[in-house]
XYZ file of N, CA, C and O in Angstrom:
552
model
N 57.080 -32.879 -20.658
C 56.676 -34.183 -21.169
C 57.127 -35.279 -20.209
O 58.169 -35.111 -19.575
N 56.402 -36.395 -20.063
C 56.540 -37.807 -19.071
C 57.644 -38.456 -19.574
O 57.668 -38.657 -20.789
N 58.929 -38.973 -18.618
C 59.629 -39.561 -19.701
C 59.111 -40.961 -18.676
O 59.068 -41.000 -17.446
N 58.725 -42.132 -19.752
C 58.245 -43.080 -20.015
C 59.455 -44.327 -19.364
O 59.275 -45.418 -18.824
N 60.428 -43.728 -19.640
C 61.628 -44.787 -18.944
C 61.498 -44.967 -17.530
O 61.298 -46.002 -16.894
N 61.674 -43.539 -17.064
C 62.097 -42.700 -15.939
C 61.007 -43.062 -15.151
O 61.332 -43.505 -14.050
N 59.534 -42.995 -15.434
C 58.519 -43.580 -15.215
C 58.223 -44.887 -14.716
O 57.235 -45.202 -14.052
N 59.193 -45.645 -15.104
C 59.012 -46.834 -14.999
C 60.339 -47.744 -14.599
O 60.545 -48.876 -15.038
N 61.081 -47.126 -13.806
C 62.545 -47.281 -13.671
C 63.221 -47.908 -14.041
O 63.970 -48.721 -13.499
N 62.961 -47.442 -15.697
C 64.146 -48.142 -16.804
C 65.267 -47.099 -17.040
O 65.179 -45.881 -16.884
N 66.323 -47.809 -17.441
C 67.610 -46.725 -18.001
C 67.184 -46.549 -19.496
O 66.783 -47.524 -20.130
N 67.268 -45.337 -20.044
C 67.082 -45.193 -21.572
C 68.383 -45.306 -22.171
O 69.358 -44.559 -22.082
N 68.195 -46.497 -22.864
C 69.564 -46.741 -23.437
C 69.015 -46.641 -24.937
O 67.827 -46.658 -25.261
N 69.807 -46.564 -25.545
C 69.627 -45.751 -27.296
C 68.825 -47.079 -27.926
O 68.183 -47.014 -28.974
N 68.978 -48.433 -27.030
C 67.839 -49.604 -27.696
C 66.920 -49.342 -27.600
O 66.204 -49.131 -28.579
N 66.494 -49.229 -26.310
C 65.231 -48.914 -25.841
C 64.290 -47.552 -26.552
O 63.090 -47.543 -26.825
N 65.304 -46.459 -26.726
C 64.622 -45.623 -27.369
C 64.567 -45.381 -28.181
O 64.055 -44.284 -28.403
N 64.965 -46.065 -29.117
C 64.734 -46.488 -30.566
C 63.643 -46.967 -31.181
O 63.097 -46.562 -32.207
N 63.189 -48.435 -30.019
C 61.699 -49.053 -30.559
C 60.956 -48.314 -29.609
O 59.937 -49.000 -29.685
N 60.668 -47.423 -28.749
C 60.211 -46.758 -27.965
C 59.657 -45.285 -29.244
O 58.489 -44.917 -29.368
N 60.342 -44.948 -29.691
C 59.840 -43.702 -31.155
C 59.319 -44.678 -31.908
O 58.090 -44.707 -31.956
N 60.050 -45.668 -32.645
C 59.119 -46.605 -33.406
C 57.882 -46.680 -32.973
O 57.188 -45.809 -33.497
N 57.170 -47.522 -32.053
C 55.784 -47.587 -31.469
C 55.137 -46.363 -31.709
O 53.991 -46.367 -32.159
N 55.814 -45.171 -31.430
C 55.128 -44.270 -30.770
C 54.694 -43.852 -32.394
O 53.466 -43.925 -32.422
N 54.999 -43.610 -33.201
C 54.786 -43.035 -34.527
C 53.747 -44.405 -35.444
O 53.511 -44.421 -36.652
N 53.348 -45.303 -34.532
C 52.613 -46.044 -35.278
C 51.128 -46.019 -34.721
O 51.006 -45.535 -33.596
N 49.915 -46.502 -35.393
C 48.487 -46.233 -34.614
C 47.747 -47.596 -34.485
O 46.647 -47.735 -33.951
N 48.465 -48.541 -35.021
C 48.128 -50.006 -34.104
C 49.452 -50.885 -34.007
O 50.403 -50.604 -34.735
N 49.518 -51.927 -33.130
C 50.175 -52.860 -33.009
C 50.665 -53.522 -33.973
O 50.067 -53.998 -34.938
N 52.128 -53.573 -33.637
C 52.733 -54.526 -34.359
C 53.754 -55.711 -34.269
O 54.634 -55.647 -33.410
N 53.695 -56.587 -34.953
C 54.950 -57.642 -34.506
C 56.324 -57.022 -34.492
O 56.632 -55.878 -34.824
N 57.022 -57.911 -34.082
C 58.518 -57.555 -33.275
C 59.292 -57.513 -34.775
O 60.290 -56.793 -34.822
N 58.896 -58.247 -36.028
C 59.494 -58.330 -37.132
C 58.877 -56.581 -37.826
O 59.510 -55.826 -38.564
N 58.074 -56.470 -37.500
C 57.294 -55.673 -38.466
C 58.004 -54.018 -38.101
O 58.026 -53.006 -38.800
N 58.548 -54.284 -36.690
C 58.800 -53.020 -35.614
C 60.567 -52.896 -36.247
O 61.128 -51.859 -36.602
N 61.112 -54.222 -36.233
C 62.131 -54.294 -37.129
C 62.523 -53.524 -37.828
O 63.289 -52.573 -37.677
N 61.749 -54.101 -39.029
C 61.627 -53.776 -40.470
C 61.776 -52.043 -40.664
O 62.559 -51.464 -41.416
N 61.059 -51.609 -40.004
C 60.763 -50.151 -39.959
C 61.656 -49.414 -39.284
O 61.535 -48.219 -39.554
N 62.998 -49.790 -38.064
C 63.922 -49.063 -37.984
C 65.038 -48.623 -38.763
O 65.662 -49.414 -39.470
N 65.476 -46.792 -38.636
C 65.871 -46.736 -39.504
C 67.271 -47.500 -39.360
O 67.817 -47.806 -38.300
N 67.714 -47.729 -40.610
C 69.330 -48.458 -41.010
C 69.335 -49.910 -39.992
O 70.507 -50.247 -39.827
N 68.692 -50.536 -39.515
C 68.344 -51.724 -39.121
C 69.413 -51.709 -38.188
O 70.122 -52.714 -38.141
N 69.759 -50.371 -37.139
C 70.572 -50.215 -35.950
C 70.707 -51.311 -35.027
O 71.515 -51.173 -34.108
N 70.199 -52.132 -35.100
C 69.992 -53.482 -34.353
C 69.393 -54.847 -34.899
O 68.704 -55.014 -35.906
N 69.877 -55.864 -33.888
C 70.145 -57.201 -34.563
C 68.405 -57.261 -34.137
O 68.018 -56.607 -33.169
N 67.559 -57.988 -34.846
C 65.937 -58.936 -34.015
C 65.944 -59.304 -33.018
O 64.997 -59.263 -32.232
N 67.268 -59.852 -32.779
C 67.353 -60.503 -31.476
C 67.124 -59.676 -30.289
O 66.632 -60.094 -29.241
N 67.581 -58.262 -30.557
C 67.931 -57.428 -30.077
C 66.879 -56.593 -29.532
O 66.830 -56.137 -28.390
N 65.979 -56.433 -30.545
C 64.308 -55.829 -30.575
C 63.515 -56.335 -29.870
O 62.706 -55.720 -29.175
N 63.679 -58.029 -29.976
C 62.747 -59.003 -29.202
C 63.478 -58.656 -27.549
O 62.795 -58.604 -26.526
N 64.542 -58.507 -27.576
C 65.103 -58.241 -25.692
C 64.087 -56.991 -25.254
O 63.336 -56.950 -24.279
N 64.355 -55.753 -26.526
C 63.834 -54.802 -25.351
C 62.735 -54.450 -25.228
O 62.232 -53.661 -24.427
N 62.070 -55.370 -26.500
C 60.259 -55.338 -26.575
C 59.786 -56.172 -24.917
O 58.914 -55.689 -24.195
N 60.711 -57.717 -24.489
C 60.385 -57.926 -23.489
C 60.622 -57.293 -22.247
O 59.983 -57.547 -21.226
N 61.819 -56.217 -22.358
C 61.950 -55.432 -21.017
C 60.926 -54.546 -20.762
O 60.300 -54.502 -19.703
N 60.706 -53.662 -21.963
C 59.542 -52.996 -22.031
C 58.330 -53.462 -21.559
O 58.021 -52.888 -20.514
N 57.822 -53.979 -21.792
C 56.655 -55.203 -21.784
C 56.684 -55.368 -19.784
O 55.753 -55.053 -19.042
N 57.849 -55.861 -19.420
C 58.059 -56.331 -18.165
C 58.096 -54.828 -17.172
O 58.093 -54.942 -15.946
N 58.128 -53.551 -17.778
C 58.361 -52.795 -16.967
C 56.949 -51.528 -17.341
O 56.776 -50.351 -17.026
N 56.149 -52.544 -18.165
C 54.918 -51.906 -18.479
C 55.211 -50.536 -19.539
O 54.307 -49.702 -19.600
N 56.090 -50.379 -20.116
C 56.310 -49.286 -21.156
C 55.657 -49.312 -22.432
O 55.416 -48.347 -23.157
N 55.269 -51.114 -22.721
C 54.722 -51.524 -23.631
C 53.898 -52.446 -23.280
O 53.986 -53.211 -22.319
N 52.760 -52.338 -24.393
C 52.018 -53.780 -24.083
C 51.646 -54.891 -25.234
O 51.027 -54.702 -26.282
N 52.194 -56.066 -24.738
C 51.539 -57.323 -25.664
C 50.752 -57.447 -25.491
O 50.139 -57.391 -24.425
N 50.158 -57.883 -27.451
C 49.103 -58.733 -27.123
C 49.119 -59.716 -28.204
O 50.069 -59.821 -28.980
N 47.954 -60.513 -28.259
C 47.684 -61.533 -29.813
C 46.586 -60.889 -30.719
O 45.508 -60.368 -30.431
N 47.101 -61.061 -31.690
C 46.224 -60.307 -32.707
C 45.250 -61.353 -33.430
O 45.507 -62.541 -33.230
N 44.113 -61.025 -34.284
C 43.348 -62.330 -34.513
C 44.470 -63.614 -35.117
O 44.642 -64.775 -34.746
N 45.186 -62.678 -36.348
C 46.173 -64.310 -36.973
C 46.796 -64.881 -35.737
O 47.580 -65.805 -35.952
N 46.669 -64.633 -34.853
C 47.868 -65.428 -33.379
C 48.773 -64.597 -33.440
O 48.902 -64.212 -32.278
N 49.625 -63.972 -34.185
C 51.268 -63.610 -33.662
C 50.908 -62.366 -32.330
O 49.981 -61.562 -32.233
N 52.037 -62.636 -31.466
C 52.022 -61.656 -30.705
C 52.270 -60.263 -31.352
O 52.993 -60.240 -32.348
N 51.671 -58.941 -30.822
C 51.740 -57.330 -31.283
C 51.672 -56.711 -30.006
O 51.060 -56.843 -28.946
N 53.022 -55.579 -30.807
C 53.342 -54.811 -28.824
C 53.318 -53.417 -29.657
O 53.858 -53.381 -30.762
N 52.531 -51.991 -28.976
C 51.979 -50.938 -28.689
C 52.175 -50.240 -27.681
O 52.506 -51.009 -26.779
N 52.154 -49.132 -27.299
C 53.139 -48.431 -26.581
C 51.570 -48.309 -25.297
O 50.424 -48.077 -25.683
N 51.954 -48.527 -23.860
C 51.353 -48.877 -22.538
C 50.210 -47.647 -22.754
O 50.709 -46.798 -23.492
N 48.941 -47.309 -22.376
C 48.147 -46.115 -23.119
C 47.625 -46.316 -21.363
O 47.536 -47.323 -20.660
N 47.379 -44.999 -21.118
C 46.868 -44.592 -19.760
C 45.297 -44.524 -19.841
O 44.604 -44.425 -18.828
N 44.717 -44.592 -21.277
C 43.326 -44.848 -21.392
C 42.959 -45.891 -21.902
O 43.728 -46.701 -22.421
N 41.467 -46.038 -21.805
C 41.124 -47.109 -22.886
C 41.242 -46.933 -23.913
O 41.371 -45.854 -24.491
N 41.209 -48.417 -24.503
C 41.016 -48.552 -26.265
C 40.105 -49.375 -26.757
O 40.420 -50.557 -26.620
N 39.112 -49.189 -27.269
C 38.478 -49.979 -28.251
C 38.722 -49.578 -29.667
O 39.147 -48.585 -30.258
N 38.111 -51.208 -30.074
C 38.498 -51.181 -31.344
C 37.391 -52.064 -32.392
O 36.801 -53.080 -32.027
N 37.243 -51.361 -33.920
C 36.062 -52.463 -34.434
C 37.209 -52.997 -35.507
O 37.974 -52.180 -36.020
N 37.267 -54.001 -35.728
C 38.129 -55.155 -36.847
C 37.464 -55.307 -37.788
O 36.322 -55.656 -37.490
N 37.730 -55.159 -39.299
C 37.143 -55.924 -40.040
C 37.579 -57.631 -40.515
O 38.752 -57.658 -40.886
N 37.168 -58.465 -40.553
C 37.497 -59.758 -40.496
C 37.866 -59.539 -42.248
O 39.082 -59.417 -42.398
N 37.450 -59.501 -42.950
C 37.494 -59.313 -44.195
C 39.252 -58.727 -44.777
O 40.306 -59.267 -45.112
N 38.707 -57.306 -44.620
C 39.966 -56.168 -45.124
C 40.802 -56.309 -43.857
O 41.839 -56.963 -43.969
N 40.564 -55.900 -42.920
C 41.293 -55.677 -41.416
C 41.385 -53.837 -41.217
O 42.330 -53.196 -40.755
N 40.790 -53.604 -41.453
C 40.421 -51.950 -41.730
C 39.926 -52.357 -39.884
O 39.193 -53.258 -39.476
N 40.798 -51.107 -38.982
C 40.699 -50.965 -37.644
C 40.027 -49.549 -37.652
O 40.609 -48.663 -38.277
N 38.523 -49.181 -36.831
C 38.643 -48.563 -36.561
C 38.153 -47.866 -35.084
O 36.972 -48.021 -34.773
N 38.928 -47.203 -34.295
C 38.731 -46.821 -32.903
C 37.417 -46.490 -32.627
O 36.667 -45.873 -33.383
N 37.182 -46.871 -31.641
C 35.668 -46.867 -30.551
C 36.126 -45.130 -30.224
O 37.305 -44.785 -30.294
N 34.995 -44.134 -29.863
C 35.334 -43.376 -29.072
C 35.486 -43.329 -27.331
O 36.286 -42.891 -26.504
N 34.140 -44.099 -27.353
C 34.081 -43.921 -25.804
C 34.069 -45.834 -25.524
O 33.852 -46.714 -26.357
N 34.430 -45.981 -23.860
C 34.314 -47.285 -23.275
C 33.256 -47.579 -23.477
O 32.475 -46.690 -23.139
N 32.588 -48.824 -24.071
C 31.843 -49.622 -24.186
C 31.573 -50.416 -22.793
O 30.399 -50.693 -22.549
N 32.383 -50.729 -22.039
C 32.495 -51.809 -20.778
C 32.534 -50.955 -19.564
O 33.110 -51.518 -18.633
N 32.049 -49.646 -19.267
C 32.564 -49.292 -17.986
C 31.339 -49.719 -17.527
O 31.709 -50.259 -16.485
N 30.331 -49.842 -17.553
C 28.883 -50.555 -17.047
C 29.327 -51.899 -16.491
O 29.318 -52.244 -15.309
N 29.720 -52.606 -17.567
C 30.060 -54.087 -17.333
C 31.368 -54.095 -16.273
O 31.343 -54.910 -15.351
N 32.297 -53.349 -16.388
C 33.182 -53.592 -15.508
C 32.969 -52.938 -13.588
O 33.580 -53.069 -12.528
N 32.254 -52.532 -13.875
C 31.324 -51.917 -12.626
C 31.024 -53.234 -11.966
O 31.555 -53.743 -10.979
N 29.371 -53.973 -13.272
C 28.791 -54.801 -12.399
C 29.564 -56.165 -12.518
O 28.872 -57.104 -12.125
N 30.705 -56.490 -12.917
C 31.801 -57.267 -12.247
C 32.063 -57.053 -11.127
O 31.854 -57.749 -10.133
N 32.559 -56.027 -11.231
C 32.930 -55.743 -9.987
C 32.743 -55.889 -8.761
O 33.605 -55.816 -7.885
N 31.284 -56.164 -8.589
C 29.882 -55.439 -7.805
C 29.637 -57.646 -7.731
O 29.671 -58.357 -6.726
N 29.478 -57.954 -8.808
C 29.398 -59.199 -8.582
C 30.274 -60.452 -8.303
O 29.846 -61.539 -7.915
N 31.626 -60.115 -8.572
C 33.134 -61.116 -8.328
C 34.007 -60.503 -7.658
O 35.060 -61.088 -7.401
N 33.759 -59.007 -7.152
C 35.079 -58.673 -6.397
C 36.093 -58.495 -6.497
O 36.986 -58.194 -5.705
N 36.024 -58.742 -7.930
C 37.241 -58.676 -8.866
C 37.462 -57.130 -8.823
O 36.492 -56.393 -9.001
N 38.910 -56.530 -8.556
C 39.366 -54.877 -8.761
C 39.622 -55.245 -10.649
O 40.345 -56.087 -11.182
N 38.953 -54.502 -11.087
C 38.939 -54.776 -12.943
C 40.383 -53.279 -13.047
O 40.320 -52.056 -12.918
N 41.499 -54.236 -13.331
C 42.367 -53.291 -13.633
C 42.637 -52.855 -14.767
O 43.063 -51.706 -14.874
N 42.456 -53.660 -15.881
C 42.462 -53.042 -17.492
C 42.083 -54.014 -18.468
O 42.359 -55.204 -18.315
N 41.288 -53.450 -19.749
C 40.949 -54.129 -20.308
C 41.522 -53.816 -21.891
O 42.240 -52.872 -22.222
N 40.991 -54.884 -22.750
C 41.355 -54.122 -23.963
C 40.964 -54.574 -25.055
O 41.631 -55.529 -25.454
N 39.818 -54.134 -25.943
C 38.942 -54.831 -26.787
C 38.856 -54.286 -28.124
O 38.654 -53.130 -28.497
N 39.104 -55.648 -28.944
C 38.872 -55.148 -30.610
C 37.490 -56.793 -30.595
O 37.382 -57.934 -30.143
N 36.846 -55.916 -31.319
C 35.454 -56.388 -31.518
C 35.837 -56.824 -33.114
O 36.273 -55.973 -33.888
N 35.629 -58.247 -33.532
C 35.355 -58.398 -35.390
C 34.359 -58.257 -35.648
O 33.515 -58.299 -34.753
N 33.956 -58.011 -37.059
C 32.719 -57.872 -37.795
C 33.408 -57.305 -39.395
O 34.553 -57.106 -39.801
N 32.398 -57.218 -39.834
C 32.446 -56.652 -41.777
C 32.164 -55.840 -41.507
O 31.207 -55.583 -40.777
N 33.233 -54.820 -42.224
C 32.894 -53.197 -41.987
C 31.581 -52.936 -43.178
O 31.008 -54.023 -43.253
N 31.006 -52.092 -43.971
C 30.100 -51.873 -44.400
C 30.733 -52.508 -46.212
O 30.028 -53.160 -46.982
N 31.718 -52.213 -46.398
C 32.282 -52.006 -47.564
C 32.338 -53.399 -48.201
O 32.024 -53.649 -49.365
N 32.876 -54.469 -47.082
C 33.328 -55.584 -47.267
C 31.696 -56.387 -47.388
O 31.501 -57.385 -48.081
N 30.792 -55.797 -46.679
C 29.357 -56.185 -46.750
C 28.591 -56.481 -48.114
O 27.812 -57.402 -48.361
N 29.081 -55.319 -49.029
C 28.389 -54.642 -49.995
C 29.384 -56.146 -51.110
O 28.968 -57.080 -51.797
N 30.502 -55.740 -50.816
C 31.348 -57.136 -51.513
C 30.704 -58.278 -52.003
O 30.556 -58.684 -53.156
N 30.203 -58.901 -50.484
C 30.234 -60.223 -50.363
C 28.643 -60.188 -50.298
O 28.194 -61.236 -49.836
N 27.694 -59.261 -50.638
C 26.194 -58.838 -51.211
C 26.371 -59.433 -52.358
O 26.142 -60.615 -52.614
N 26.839 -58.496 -53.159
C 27.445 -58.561 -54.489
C 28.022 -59.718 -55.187
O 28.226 -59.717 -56.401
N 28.260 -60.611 -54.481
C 29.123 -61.786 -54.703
C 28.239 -63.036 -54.678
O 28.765 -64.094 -55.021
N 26.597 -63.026 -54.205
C 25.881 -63.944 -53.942
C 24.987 -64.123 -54.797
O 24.173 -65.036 -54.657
């Protein structure tokens, strides 16, 4: 197995690999409170979480981002793509299989010269359910 520290020439110190299993046992992003909340016996201060969410972050182990409400959400660094469909409604996430953008990031490419190093997309919309709702509601 890759060790992810070692990878990235961090020291694994028992902080780090603490919210490092946290992330990893979760299947979307979350805030630094939320990542908290969920360690066990609250082994560490927030303050503490927010340090090594930013070391992480800085040494690419993790990645931020903003989620639609604004707060920042950090997820563990993924060597593939991710898409994603949002429901605006419920917030029911669910994963794209394949890249949607490797076409588009091609003819970027091809047209700005830009090297497209990573992307990362959650698409909103009403999932079907929330549709039928707000049908129903008119």
């Amino acid at each position: 197995m890759n060790d992810p520290f070692k990878e990235n020439g961090l020291k694994k110190t028992k902080e780090r690999k603490l919210v490092y299993e946290a992330l990893e046992k979760e299947k979307y992003p979350l805030t630094a409170e939320t990542l908290y909340s969920r360690l066990p016996n609250k082994e560490m201060a927030l303050s503490t979480v927010y340090r090594t969410l930013n070391t992480l972050v800085e040494h690419k182990v993790v990645k931020k981002e903003i989620n639609s409400q604004g707060e920042y959400v950090f997820s563990l660094e993924k060597k593939e793509d991710e898409h994603v469909l949002v429901c605006v409604s419920c917030h029911r996430k669910i994963p794209l299989p394949d890249c949607p953008y490797q076409e588009a990031n091609e003819k970027l490419t091809q047209e700005t010269g830009y090297q497209i190093l990573d992307h990362n997309t959650e698409i909103y919309g009403l999932c079907p359910d929330c549709q039928k709702k707000q049908h129903n509601h008119q």
